[in-house]
Amino acid sequence: MNELQMIADFSNAFGPSGFEDDVLAVARRYAPQDARIEEDSLRNLYIYRKANTGGKPIIQLDAHSDELGFMVQAIRPNGTLKFLPLGSWVNSNIPAHKVRVRARDGSLISGITTAKPPHFMTDAEKNRMPALEEMAIDVGASSPEEAREAYGIRIAAPAAPDVTFEYDEKHDIMIGKAFDNRLGCAAIQATLAALNDEALAVDVVGAMASQEEMNCRGAVVTARRVKPQIAIVFEGSPADDTGVEPWLSQTALRKGPMLRHIDSRMITNPRFQRWALDLAEELGIPAQEAVRSGGATNGAPIHLSGLGIPCIVIGMPVRYIHSHYGIASLSDFRSGVRLATEIIRRMNEDIIRSF
Ligand SMILES: [Zn+2]
């Protein structure tokens, strides 16, 4: 498996919330050859290890497949597209970037997110954040008819950032879009690949969940279908090392994956969390721990599913998530995969019961 090519393919794939089909096509391509794959109507994708017996405790590997994007709400008389955000954008991050809009025939049309050009702004407008209603996606059309007929764009057309993955090998830096959470999708595949020929005391199911950026909807259903006894959530988590004082930084680039003790919707099972952090230390796998006041992951629905599921989040630090671009390092990705792999190798019914 070419790990970098896989990450590039996941990152480049078009897949705003609710429209994850292209991401799932990539996932099918990189899944173990002998795995059983299922898909549901929410576009959740399930990868069942060939060696699963049906008689062992199930560990669910989660990652969400969607990314932040937009949906066309209406076409203005001047041909520009009024849109709604899909996922939590802040307005200052939206305008002046390239996006792709999915047309009626499935093709992807290039456009630009726009706000009023500076030449036509008043001084007051220059000094405030543009409102969503003042923004548009401009594909170059000059009338609603042209947008509809020549471009094939209908209302409800999805759009997503248009950014091509790059890797700077010298500095081990990946720049691209949707690392939240295509790094997680790639991590599921890399973990399944690493374990492929091994006998395990657990059955492993990789579940790529749709619509996480819209309040973790897909994973409500994946947890119901997989019915895990334990879960690992892979995430592309917000790196804080360029945003907070060094003494408060808990998710820095190149310091390994971040395991959160808490976020706004989950208190991580403290026993599973401690066990995972101790294992990382014992094996010399770099890892960071965080106490987060905000944020949430698919751990939120998964840990409350069934009769309550011990669940940890392995988050690869990504600078500037929830914007068009992210910066991450391959070494953090590899440490995250290694930690998950070593956890699964050791997991058994007794350990799960002790959590
Ligand atoms: Zn996110």
Tab-separated table of N, CA and C in Angstrom, residues 63-153:
chain	number	residue	atom	x	y	z
A	63	ALA	N	-14.100	6.558	11.481
A	63	ALA	CA	-13.585	7.830	10.955
A	63	ALA	C	-14.715	8.426	10.141
A	64	HIS	N	-14.857	9.743	10.172
A	64	HIS	CA	-15.914	10.295	9.323
A	64	HIS	C	-15.352	10.630	7.945
A	65	SER	N	-16.193	10.408	6.950
A	65	SER	CA	-15.744	10.543	5.564
A	65	SER	C	-16.061	11.915	4.985
A	66	ASP	N	-16.921	12.695	5.658
A	66	ASP	CA	-17.332	13.972	5.071
A	66	ASP	C	-16.324	15.071	5.374
A	67	GLU	N	-16.489	16.184	4.677
A	67	GLU	CA	-15.667	17.372	4.887
A	67	GLU	C	-16.587	18.585	4.913
A	68	LEU	N	-16.046	19.710	5.376
A	68	LEU	CA	-16.814	20.944	5.330
A	68	LEU	C	-17.067	21.363	3.881
A	69	GLY	N	-18.260	21.857	3.625
A	69	GLY	CA	-18.560	22.300	2.265
A	69	GLY	C	-19.721	23.274	2.270
A	70	PHE	N	-20.418	23.301	1.166
A	70	PHE	CA	-21.520	24.257	0.973
A	70	PHE	C	-22.630	23.594	0.180
A	71	MET	N	-23.816	24.206	0.236
A	71	MET	CA	-24.905	23.761	-0.627
A	71	MET	C	-25.558	24.985	-1.259
A	72	VAL	N	-25.774	24.904	-2.568
A	72	VAL	CA	-26.395	26.022	-3.272
A	72	VAL	C	-27.839	26.165	-2.802
A	73	GLN	N	-28.158	27.377	-2.329
A	73	GLN	CA	-29.515	27.616	-1.838
A	73	GLN	C	-30.393	28.240	-2.917
A	74	ALA	N	-29.789	29.138	-3.696
A	74	ALA	CA	-30.550	29.832	-4.738
A	74	ALA	C	-29.560	30.450	-5.712
A	75	ILE	N	-30.041	30.773	-6.892
A	75	ILE	CA	-29.173	31.425	-7.884
A	75	ILE	C	-29.618	32.879	-8.019
A	76	ARG	N	-28.685	33.791	-7.813
A	76	ARG	CA	-29.032	35.213	-7.842
A	76	ARG	C	-29.237	35.682	-9.294
A	77	PRO	N	-29.936	36.814	-9.465
A	77	PRO	CA	-30.162	37.334	-10.826
A	77	PRO	C	-28.859	37.548	-11.600
A	78	ASN	N	-27.744	37.817	-10.893
A	78	ASN	CA	-26.465	38.030	-11.598
A	78	ASN	C	-25.726	36.726	-11.905
A	79	GLY	N	-26.331	35.595	-11.612
A	79	GLY	CA	-25.735	34.295	-11.953
A	79	GLY	C	-24.868	33.697	-10.863
A	80	THR	N	-24.622	34.462	-9.775
A	80	THR	CA	-23.821	33.885	-8.683
A	80	THR	C	-24.705	33.028	-7.784
A	81	LEU	N	-24.052	32.154	-7.023
A	81	LEU	CA	-24.790	31.157	-6.241
A	81	LEU	C	-24.827	31.540	-4.772
A	82	LYS	N	-26.015	31.707	-4.253
A	82	LYS	CA	-26.182	31.887	-2.803
A	82	LYS	C	-26.108	30.507	-2.167
A	83	PHE	N	-25.377	30.404	-1.051
A	83	PHE	CA	-25.156	29.058	-0.491
A	83	PHE	C	-25.366	29.015	1.020
A	84	LEU	N	-25.557	27.819	1.500
A	84	LEU	CA	-25.555	27.539	2.940
A	84	LEU	C	-24.265	26.784	3.264
A	85	PRO	N	-23.746	26.977	4.477
A	85	PRO	CA	-22.573	26.180	4.855
A	85	PRO	C	-22.988	24.768	5.244
A	86	LEU	N	-22.152	23.790	4.928
A	86	LEU	CA	-22.299	22.435	5.479
A	86	LEU	C	-21.144	22.263	6.466
A	87	GLY	N	-21.457	22.189	7.743
A	87	GLY	CA	-20.416	22.109	8.769
A	87	GLY	C	-20.101	23.485	9.342
A	88	SER	N	-19.258	23.481	10.388
A	88	SER	CA	-18.992	24.728	11.132
A	88	SER	C	-17.866	25.546	10.514
A	89	TRP	N	-18.245	26.412	9.613
A	89	TRP	CA	-17.319	27.409	9.075
A	89	TRP	C	-17.363	28.656	9.948
A	90	VAL	N	-16.312	29.459	9.948
A	90	VAL	CA	-16.471	30.842	10.389
A	90	VAL	C	-16.374	31.693	9.130
A	91	ASN	N	-17.159	32.778	9.108
A	91	ASN	CA	-17.305	33.547	7.872
A	91	ASN	C	-15.976	34.048	7.313
A	92	SER	N	-15.044	34.394	8.229
A	92	SER	CA	-13.780	34.957	7.731
A	92	SER	C	-12.983	33.939	6.920
A	93	ASN	N	-13.262	32.660	7.099
A	93	ASN	CA	-12.506	31.630	6.366
A	93	ASN	C	-13.128	31.260	5.019
A	94	ILE	N	-14.298	31.799	4.717
A	94	ILE	CA	-14.995	31.303	3.529
A	94	ILE	C	-14.554	31.962	2.214
A	95	PRO	N	-14.531	33.311	2.135
A	95	PRO	CA	-14.358	33.898	0.798
A	95	PRO	C	-12.933	33.814	0.243
A	96	ALA	N	-12.840	33.993	-1.063
A	96	ALA	CA	-11.567	34.137	-1.794
A	96	ALA	C	-10.808	32.827	-1.922
A	97	HIS	N	-11.539	31.722	-2.075
A	97	HIS	CA	-10.887	30.436	-2.303
A	97	HIS	C	-11.551	29.716	-3.467
A	98	LYS	N	-10.832	28.752	-4.018
A	98	LYS	CA	-11.402	27.951	-5.107
A	98	LYS	C	-12.249	26.816	-4.547
A	99	VAL	N	-13.368	26.592	-5.163
A	99	VAL	CA	-14.235	25.470	-4.782
A	99	VAL	C	-14.659	24.726	-6.047
A	100	ARG	N	-15.229	23.547	-5.833
A	100	ARG	CA	-15.835	22.814	-6.943
A	100	ARG	C	-17.296	22.565	-6.602
A	101	VAL	N	-18.146	22.755	-7.603
A	101	VAL	CA	-19.590	22.566	-7.430
A	101	VAL	C	-19.996	21.365	-8.273
A	102	ARG	N	-20.767	20.463	-7.668
A	102	ARG	CA	-21.182	19.278	-8.433
A	102	ARG	C	-22.382	19.631	-9.305
A	103	ALA	N	-22.226	19.496	-10.602
A	103	ALA	CA	-23.301	19.820	-11.546
A	103	ALA	C	-24.248	18.633	-11.689
A	104	ARG	N	-25.354	18.908	-12.397
A	104	ARG	CA	-26.406	17.907	-12.585
A	104	ARG	C	-25.868	16.602	-13.165
A	105	ASP	N	-24.909	16.692	-14.108
A	105	ASP	CA	-24.382	15.483	-14.761
A	105	ASP	C	-23.270	14.829	-13.942
A	106	GLY	N	-23.001	15.348	-12.758
A	106	GLY	CA	-21.983	14.735	-11.905
A	106	GLY	C	-20.613	15.383	-12.040
A	107	SER	N	-20.429	16.199	-13.066
A	107	SER	CA	-19.112	16.826	-13.231
A	107	SER	C	-18.889	17.884	-12.158
A	108	LEU	N	-17.629	18.221	-11.938
A	108	LEU	CA	-17.284	19.211	-10.912
A	108	LEU	C	-16.873	20.509	-11.598
A	109	ILE	N	-17.592	21.580	-11.268
A	109	ILE	CA	-17.384	22.875	-11.908
A	109	ILE	C	-16.544	23.745	-10.976
A	110	SER	N	-15.502	24.362	-11.512
A	110	SER	CA	-14.669	25.250	-10.687
A	110	SER	C	-15.370	26.568	-10.445
A	111	GLY	N	-15.231	27.061	-9.235
A	111	GLY	CA	-15.785	28.357	-8.883
A	111	GLY	C	-14.953	28.999	-7.795
A	112	ILE	N	-15.345	30.192	-7.414
A	112	ILE	CA	-14.633	30.929	-6.364
A	112	ILE	C	-15.649	31.403	-5.329
A	113	THR	N	-15.291	31.282	-4.048
A	113	THR	CA	-16.140	31.863	-3.010
A	113	THR	C	-15.824	33.356	-2.954
A	114	THR	N	-16.854	34.157	-3.016
A	114	THR	CA	-16.611	35.596	-3.133
A	114	THR	C	-17.337	36.377	-2.041
A	115	ALA	N	-16.786	37.561	-1.791
A	115	ALA	CA	-17.501	38.585	-1.034
A	115	ALA	C	-17.374	39.847	-1.890
A	116	LYS	N	-17.911	40.947	-1.429
A	116	LYS	CA	-17.864	42.166	-2.238
A	116	LYS	C	-16.396	42.553	-2.515
A	117	PRO	N	-16.026	42.864	-3.746
A	117	PRO	CA	-14.631	43.240	-4.038
A	117	PRO	C	-14.234	44.498	-3.258
A	118	PRO	N	-12.961	44.578	-2.809
A	118	PRO	CA	-12.514	45.711	-1.981
A	118	PRO	C	-12.775	47.061	-2.640
A	119	HIS	N	-12.703	47.124	-3.958
A	119	HIS	CA	-12.884	48.396	-4.664
A	119	HIS	C	-14.266	48.992	-4.459
A	120	PHE	N	-15.227	48.126	-4.131
A	120	PHE	CA	-16.597	48.618	-3.984
A	120	PHE	C	-17.048	48.660	-2.532
A	121	MET	N	-16.102	48.377	-1.622
A	121	MET	CA	-16.460	48.372	-0.197
A	121	MET	C	-16.340	49.769	0.401
A	122	THR	N	-17.209	50.050	1.363
A	122	THR	CA	-17.024	51.261	2.174
A	122	THR	C	-15.944	50.948	3.217
A	123	ASP	N	-15.429	51.989	3.875
A	123	ASP	CA	-14.409	51.754	4.917
A	123	ASP	C	-14.973	50.857	6.013
A	124	ALA	N	-16.233	51.084	6.360
A	124	ALA	CA	-16.859	50.260	7.407
A	124	ALA	C	-16.904	48.801	6.975
A	125	GLU	N	-17.226	48.556	5.728
A	125	GLU	CA	-17.301	47.164	5.233
A	125	GLU	C	-15.936	46.491	5.233
A	126	LYS	N	-14.874	47.286	4.975
A	126	LYS	CA	-13.527	46.709	4.966
A	126	LYS	C	-13.109	46.230	6.350
A	127	ASN	N	-13.688	46.826	7.375
A	127	ASN	CA	-13.249	46.528	8.743
A	127	ASN	C	-14.147	45.546	9.487
A	128	ARG	N	-15.093	44.950	8.796
A	128	ARG	CA	-15.919	43.959	9.486
A	128	ARG	C	-15.948	42.655	8.677
A	129	MET	N	-16.400	41.621	9.351
A	129	MET	CA	-16.490	40.323	8.702
A	129	MET	C	-17.697	40.312	7.770
A	130	PRO	N	-17.563	39.799	6.557
A	130	PRO	CA	-18.746	39.744	5.687
A	130	PRO	C	-19.778	38.759	6.232
A	131	ALA	N	-21.033	39.094	6.049
A	131	ALA	CA	-22.103	38.174	6.451
A	131	ALA	C	-22.260	37.112	5.367
A	132	LEU	N	-22.788	35.971	5.767
A	132	LEU	CA	-22.980	34.876	4.819
A	132	LEU	C	-23.828	35.326	3.625
A	133	GLU	N	-24.840	36.148	3.919
A	133	GLU	CA	-25.756	36.599	2.860
A	133	GLU	C	-25.035	37.465	1.824
A	134	GLU	N	-23.879	37.997	2.188
A	134	GLU	CA	-23.149	38.848	1.243
A	134	GLU	C	-22.175	38.043	0.382
A	135	MET	N	-22.054	36.768	0.675
A	135	MET	CA	-21.092	35.942	-0.063
A	135	MET	C	-21.789	35.181	-1.177
A	136	ALA	N	-20.970	34.653	-2.078
A	136	ALA	CA	-21.510	33.865	-3.178
A	136	ALA	C	-20.456	32.871	-3.624
A	137	ILE	N	-20.896	31.871	-4.379
A	137	ILE	CA	-19.960	31.074	-5.166
A	137	ILE	C	-20.159	31.537	-6.596
A	138	ASP	N	-19.073	31.945	-7.235
A	138	ASP	CA	-19.135	32.459	-8.602
A	138	ASP	C	-18.450	31.461	-9.533
A	139	VAL	N	-19.224	30.896	-10.456
A	139	VAL	CA	-18.632	29.972	-11.434
A	139	VAL	C	-18.402	30.677	-12.767
A	140	GLY	N	-18.760	31.957	-12.821
A	140	GLY	CA	-18.567	32.723	-14.054
A	140	GLY	C	-19.839	32.978	-14.831
A	141	ALA	N	-20.957	32.413	-14.365
A	141	ALA	CA	-22.230	32.638	-15.070
A	141	ALA	C	-22.715	34.067	-14.820
A	142	SER	N	-23.520	34.584	-15.728
A	142	SER	CA	-24.032	35.948	-15.594
A	142	SER	C	-25.542	36.023	-15.440
A	143	SER	N	-26.191	34.882	-15.418
A	143	SER	CA	-27.638	34.859	-15.196
A	143	SER	C	-28.025	33.495	-14.635
A	144	PRO	N	-29.186	33.425	-13.983
A	144	PRO	CA	-29.644	32.126	-13.467
A	144	PRO	C	-29.806	31.103	-14.594
A	145	GLU	N	-30.264	31.570	-15.746
A	145	GLU	CA	-30.465	30.645	-16.873
A	145	GLU	C	-29.125	30.029	-17.283
A	146	GLU	N	-28.105	30.897	-17.348
A	146	GLU	CA	-26.791	30.399	-17.757
A	146	GLU	C	-26.262	29.394	-16.725
A	147	ALA	N	-26.406	29.731	-15.437
A	147	ALA	CA	-25.930	28.817	-14.386
A	147	ALA	C	-26.638	27.477	-14.512
A	148	ARG	N	-27.934	27.530	-14.765
A	148	ARG	CA	-28.714	26.291	-14.843
A	148	ARG	C	-28.433	25.520	-16.125
A	149	GLU	N	-28.488	26.230	-17.252
A	149	GLU	CA	-28.431	25.517	-18.530
A	149	GLU	C	-27.010	25.255	-19.020
A	150	ALA	N	-26.168	26.297	-19.020
A	150	ALA	CA	-24.806	26.105	-19.543
A	150	ALA	C	-23.914	25.355	-18.548
A	151	TYR	N	-24.148	25.585	-17.242
A	151	TYR	CA	-23.299	24.934	-16.229
A	151	TYR	C	-23.945	23.700	-15.609
A	152	GLY	N	-25.243	23.587	-15.753
A	152	GLY	CA	-25.943	22.431	-15.180
A	152	GLY	C	-26.009	22.469	-13.665
A	153	ILE	N	-26.049	23.675	-13.096
A	153	ILE	CA	-26.086	23.773	-11.631
A	153	ILE	C	-27.525	23.999	-11.165
